[in-house]
Short mmCIF file of C-alpha atoms and ligand atoms in Angstrom, two decimals:
data_model
loop_
_atom_site.label_atom_id
_atom_site.label_comp_id
_atom_site.label_asym_id
_atom_site.label_seq_id
_atom_site.Cartn_x
_atom_site.Cartn_y
_atom_site.Cartn_z
CA MET A 1 -83.56 -122.02 -72.70
CA GLU A 2 -83.46 -119.48 -69.78
CA GLU A 3 -80.24 -119.30 -68.07
CA TYR A 4 -81.66 -120.40 -64.61
CA MET A 5 -83.01 -123.70 -66.26
CA LYS A 6 -79.50 -125.04 -66.84
CA ASN A 7 -79.23 -126.12 -63.26
CA VAL A 8 -82.26 -128.48 -63.49
CA THR A 9 -82.75 -132.17 -64.20
CA VAL A 10 -86.38 -133.35 -64.69
CA ILE A 11 -86.61 -137.03 -63.82
CA ASP A 12 -89.21 -138.27 -66.31
CA HIS A 13 -88.79 -141.98 -65.82
CA PRO A 14 -92.18 -143.57 -66.42
CA LEU A 15 -92.47 -145.04 -62.78
CA VAL A 16 -91.70 -141.64 -61.35
CA GLN A 17 -94.23 -139.83 -63.58
CA HIS A 18 -96.97 -142.56 -62.88
CA LYS A 19 -96.62 -142.34 -59.03
CA LEU A 20 -96.53 -138.43 -59.25
CA THR A 21 -99.81 -138.39 -61.08
CA LEU A 22 -101.32 -140.61 -58.31
CA MET A 23 -99.97 -138.26 -55.70
CA ARG A 24 -101.36 -135.08 -57.54
CA ASP A 25 -104.98 -136.70 -57.52
CA LYS A 26 -106.96 -134.86 -54.78
CA ASN A 27 -108.66 -138.18 -54.19
CA THR A 28 -105.43 -139.85 -53.02
CA GLY A 29 -105.57 -140.24 -49.16
CA THR A 30 -102.85 -139.65 -46.70
CA LYS A 31 -101.73 -143.35 -46.31
CA ASP A 32 -101.24 -143.76 -50.24
CA PHE A 33 -99.67 -140.29 -50.54
CA ARG A 34 -97.06 -141.11 -47.90
CA MET A 35 -96.22 -144.45 -49.52
CA LEU A 36 -95.97 -142.95 -53.01
CA LEU A 37 -93.73 -140.18 -51.81
CA ASN A 38 -91.44 -142.63 -50.09
CA GLU A 39 -91.23 -144.92 -53.34
CA LEU A 40 -90.72 -141.85 -55.43
CA SER A 41 -87.91 -140.62 -53.23
CA THR A 42 -85.97 -143.93 -53.58
CA LEU A 43 -86.43 -143.87 -57.40
CA MET A 44 -85.31 -140.16 -57.55
CA ALA A 45 -82.34 -140.76 -55.42
CA TYR A 46 -80.94 -143.36 -57.98
CA GLU A 47 -80.76 -140.37 -60.50
CA VAL A 48 -79.65 -137.86 -57.95
CA THR A 49 -76.58 -139.91 -57.29
CA ARG A 50 -75.93 -140.90 -60.94
CA ASP A 51 -72.75 -138.79 -61.04
CA LEU A 52 -71.06 -139.64 -57.83
CA PRO A 53 -67.31 -140.25 -58.37
CA MET A 54 -65.97 -143.84 -58.26
CA GLU A 55 -62.73 -145.55 -57.79
CA GLU A 56 -61.28 -149.15 -58.47
CA ILE A 57 -60.15 -151.27 -55.68
CA ASP A 58 -58.60 -154.67 -55.74
CA ILE A 59 -60.91 -157.62 -54.56
CA GLU A 60 -61.01 -161.25 -54.90
CA THR A 61 -64.20 -163.18 -56.16
CA PRO A 62 -64.33 -166.90 -55.31
CA VAL A 63 -62.92 -167.47 -58.95
CA ALA A 64 -60.41 -164.69 -59.59
CA PRO A 65 -58.82 -161.43 -58.45
CA MET A 66 -60.22 -158.35 -60.08
CA LYS A 67 -60.20 -154.66 -59.99
CA ALA A 68 -63.82 -153.56 -59.12
CA ARG A 69 -65.48 -150.02 -58.75
CA VAL A 70 -66.66 -148.58 -55.52
CA LEU A 71 -67.92 -145.21 -54.50
CA ALA A 72 -65.17 -142.80 -53.97
CA GLY A 73 -64.82 -139.28 -52.56
CA ARG A 74 -66.67 -137.52 -49.96
CA LYS A 75 -69.37 -138.99 -47.72
CA LEU A 76 -73.15 -138.05 -48.12
CA GLY A 77 -75.66 -136.52 -45.96
CA ILE A 78 -79.24 -135.89 -46.39
CA VAL A 79 -81.25 -132.80 -45.01
CA PRO A 80 -85.00 -132.86 -44.97
CA ILE A 81 -86.61 -129.37 -44.66
CA LEU A 82 -89.37 -130.00 -42.14
CA ARG A 83 -92.15 -131.06 -42.16
CA ALA A 84 -92.59 -132.10 -45.81
CA GLY A 85 -89.16 -133.06 -46.46
CA LEU A 86 -89.43 -135.77 -43.95
CA GLY A 87 -91.69 -137.79 -46.18
CA MET A 88 -88.75 -138.09 -48.72
CA ALA A 89 -85.78 -138.73 -46.30
CA GLU A 90 -86.54 -142.33 -45.61
CA GLY A 91 -86.71 -143.24 -49.24
CA VAL A 92 -83.32 -141.72 -49.88
CA MET A 93 -81.90 -143.51 -46.95
CA GLU A 94 -82.86 -146.72 -48.37
CA LEU A 95 -80.32 -146.15 -51.18
CA ILE A 96 -77.63 -144.51 -48.97
CA PRO A 97 -77.92 -146.17 -45.55
CA ALA A 98 -74.54 -144.63 -44.34
CA ALA A 99 -75.82 -141.07 -44.97
CA LYS A 100 -76.00 -138.82 -41.86
CA VAL A 101 -79.15 -136.94 -41.47
CA GLY A 102 -79.46 -133.21 -40.64
CA HIS A 103 -82.85 -131.47 -40.02
CA ILE A 104 -84.08 -128.06 -40.84
CA GLY A 105 -87.33 -126.67 -39.61
CA LEU A 106 -89.00 -123.87 -41.71
CA TYR A 107 -92.55 -123.01 -42.33
CA ARG A 108 -93.85 -120.32 -44.72
CA ASP A 109 -95.41 -117.31 -43.19
CA PRO A 110 -99.11 -117.45 -44.44
CA VAL A 111 -99.09 -113.72 -45.29
CA THR A 112 -95.60 -112.79 -46.46
CA HIS A 113 -94.78 -116.37 -47.66
CA LYS A 114 -91.21 -115.90 -46.43
CA PRO A 115 -89.65 -118.95 -44.52
CA VAL A 116 -89.61 -118.77 -40.80
CA SER A 117 -86.88 -120.89 -39.13
CA TYR A 118 -87.94 -122.81 -35.87
CA TYR A 119 -85.23 -125.66 -35.75
CA HIS A 120 -82.09 -126.85 -37.13
CA LYS A 121 -79.56 -129.72 -36.14
CA LEU A 122 -76.89 -130.59 -38.86
CA PRO A 123 -74.10 -133.35 -38.52
CA SER A 124 -71.09 -132.04 -36.82
CA ASP A 125 -69.03 -132.99 -39.94
CA THR A 126 -71.20 -131.23 -42.45
CA CYS A 127 -68.21 -129.50 -43.94
CA GLU A 128 -66.96 -132.93 -44.92
CA ARG A 129 -69.94 -134.13 -46.61
CA ASP A 130 -71.79 -133.53 -49.85
CA MET A 131 -75.51 -132.82 -48.93
CA ILE A 132 -78.79 -133.64 -50.57
CA VAL A 133 -81.53 -131.28 -49.33
CA VAL A 134 -85.04 -132.70 -49.81
CA ASP A 135 -88.24 -131.11 -49.95
CA PRO A 136 -91.16 -132.03 -52.12
CA MET A 137 -92.10 -128.51 -53.00
CA LEU A 138 -90.24 -125.70 -54.73
CA ALA A 139 -92.66 -122.88 -54.84
CA THR A 140 -91.19 -119.26 -54.27
CA GLY A 141 -87.93 -121.18 -53.57
CA GLY A 142 -87.63 -119.11 -50.21
CA SER A 143 -87.58 -122.25 -48.04
CA ALA A 144 -85.01 -124.21 -50.11
CA ALA A 145 -82.81 -121.17 -50.49
CA GLU A 146 -82.85 -120.58 -46.79
CA GLY A 147 -82.21 -124.26 -45.95
CA ILE A 148 -79.35 -124.36 -48.39
CA ARG A 149 -77.85 -121.34 -46.92
CA MET A 150 -77.79 -122.92 -43.48
CA VAL A 151 -76.27 -126.04 -44.89
CA LYS A 152 -73.54 -123.99 -46.63
CA GLU A 153 -73.06 -121.85 -43.34
CA ALA A 154 -72.10 -125.19 -41.61
CA GLY A 155 -69.38 -125.62 -44.11
CA CYS A 156 -71.00 -127.86 -46.85
CA LYS A 157 -69.37 -127.25 -50.32
CA THR A 158 -71.60 -129.37 -52.50
CA VAL A 159 -75.30 -129.25 -52.22
CA ARG A 160 -77.96 -130.94 -54.52
CA LEU A 161 -81.61 -130.07 -54.07
CA MET A 162 -84.24 -132.99 -54.53
CA CYS A 163 -87.87 -131.94 -54.92
CA LEU A 164 -90.94 -133.26 -56.57
CA VAL A 165 -92.68 -130.32 -57.97
CA ALA A 166 -91.05 -127.05 -58.94
CA ALA A 167 -92.43 -123.78 -60.06
CA PRO A 168 -90.49 -121.72 -62.59
CA GLU A 169 -90.49 -118.93 -60.11
CA GLY A 170 -88.80 -121.17 -57.51
CA ILE A 171 -86.26 -122.36 -59.93
CA LYS A 172 -85.19 -118.74 -60.94
CA ALA A 173 -85.07 -117.59 -57.23
CA LEU A 174 -82.90 -120.62 -56.27
CA TYR A 175 -80.40 -120.02 -59.19
CA GLU A 176 -80.17 -116.33 -58.34
CA GLN A 177 -79.20 -117.18 -54.65
CA HIS A 178 -77.33 -120.47 -55.30
CA PRO A 179 -76.10 -120.84 -58.83
CA ASP A 180 -73.92 -123.77 -57.78
CA VAL A 181 -76.97 -125.97 -56.54
CA HIS A 182 -78.30 -128.48 -59.02
CA ILE A 183 -82.02 -129.11 -58.90
CA TYR A 184 -83.66 -132.59 -59.46
CA THR A 185 -87.40 -132.56 -59.82
CA ALA A 186 -90.13 -134.85 -61.25
CA ALA A 187 -91.95 -131.99 -62.69
CA ILE A 188 -91.89 -128.34 -63.60
CA ASP A 189 -95.36 -126.84 -63.34
CA SER A 190 -96.96 -123.86 -64.76
CA HIS A 191 -96.81 -121.05 -62.16
CA LEU A 192 -97.75 -119.91 -58.63
CA ASN A 193 -101.29 -118.74 -57.68
CA GLU A 194 -102.16 -115.76 -55.51
CA HIS A 195 -101.39 -117.79 -52.45
CA CYS A 196 -97.92 -118.80 -53.75
CA TYR A 197 -99.25 -122.40 -54.13
CA ILE A 198 -98.04 -124.23 -57.18
CA VAL A 199 -100.56 -124.71 -60.13
CA PRO A 200 -101.51 -127.36 -60.80
CA GLY A 201 -99.12 -128.73 -58.02
CA LEU A 202 -100.49 -131.26 -55.52
CA GLY A 203 -101.71 -128.99 -52.84
CA ASP A 204 -100.11 -128.64 -49.38
CA ALA A 205 -97.52 -131.30 -49.19
CA GLY A 206 -97.10 -131.32 -45.44
CA ASP A 207 -100.89 -131.45 -44.82
CA ARG A 208 -101.20 -134.28 -47.21
CA ILE A 209 -98.32 -136.30 -45.66
CA PHE A 210 -99.27 -135.83 -42.11
CA GLY A 211 -103.11 -135.66 -42.49
CA THR A 212 -103.28 -132.21 -40.79
CA LYS A 213 -106.07 -130.66 -42.75
C1 PRP B 301 -93.88 -126.16 -47.91
C2 PRP B 301 -92.90 -127.09 -48.60
C3 PRP B 301 -91.64 -126.32 -48.73
C4 PRP B 301 -92.25 -124.88 -48.83
C5 PRP B 301 -92.25 -124.39 -50.36
O1 PRP B 301 -93.62 -126.10 -46.50
O2 PRP B 301 -92.67 -128.25 -47.97
O3 PRP B 301 -90.83 -126.17 -47.54
O4 PRP B 301 -93.55 -124.92 -48.40
O5 PRP B 301 -92.52 -123.12 -50.40
P1 PRP B 301 -91.51 -121.91 -50.90
O6 PRP B 301 -90.74 -122.59 -51.99
O7 PRP B 301 -92.51 -120.81 -51.29
O8 PRP B 301 -90.68 -121.61 -49.67
P2 PRP B 301 -94.73 -125.38 -45.51
O9 PRP B 301 -94.13 -124.16 -45.21
O10 PRP B 301 -96.04 -125.60 -45.91
O11 PRP B 301 -94.43 -126.21 -44.07
P3 PRP B 301 -94.71 -127.70 -43.76
O12 PRP B 301 -93.84 -128.54 -44.53
O13 PRP B 301 -94.40 -127.75 -42.40
O14 PRP B 301 -96.22 -127.95 -44.10
N1 URA B 302 -96.03 -125.51 -50.29
C1 URA B 302 -96.85 -126.68 -50.57
O1 URA B 302 -97.00 -127.66 -49.81
N2 URA B 302 -97.41 -126.57 -51.82
C2 URA B 302 -97.26 -125.58 -52.59
O2 URA B 302 -97.78 -125.68 -53.70
C3 URA B 302 -96.42 -124.56 -52.26
C4 URA B 302 -95.89 -124.54 -51.10
#
């Protein structure tokens, strides 16, 4: 296995894979695409948070006192990379309602394919939180790497990336720039085409979520 693959978890749960296949289908329209992405994000968040630290506290049930487990440690935050990441944020918030939410606006320049930044607003206590950056597509990896750089610049020490479809090129690029960041994805596809789109992928995620094409 390539060194850069050690930071990747592929979530191959049957429900995740079934919904991803529906999303990939070019005949799936905006309404269903958006709904499926929302559902998938909740299912994936369950796996992304699997290793959160826990502690025991004393409680009393109606029958007896007991020691019971609750989440311990640092608070969480969610950072969608606009636009397409917005389609994942709600689904993650359903599982982590207390999370604060930051926004990072990036688009890929159509010629250079490099990310162009147009907005960012992160929680003021980002340095005290573990952040989950969400963006459905990891293609060249440029957008995710830049978004994660901004989150780290705001003081965050622990970042996870949750995407839906990743290209090997993007996984490698992200590992080279952020070897500490674990990637959770539903699929690793074949390669990028000449326009840096993921093959077979699912097309332009932002356009499919918002119906802009
Ligand atoms: C898409 C996607 C990622 C980026 C991935 O956004 O949502 O942010 O491309 O490509 P990369 O790994 O090569 O950087 P896009 O630039 O199309 O903007 P949008 O979400 O506003 O449509
Ligand atoms: N952005 C997308 O939305 N899709 C791709 O395949 C690559 C970048």
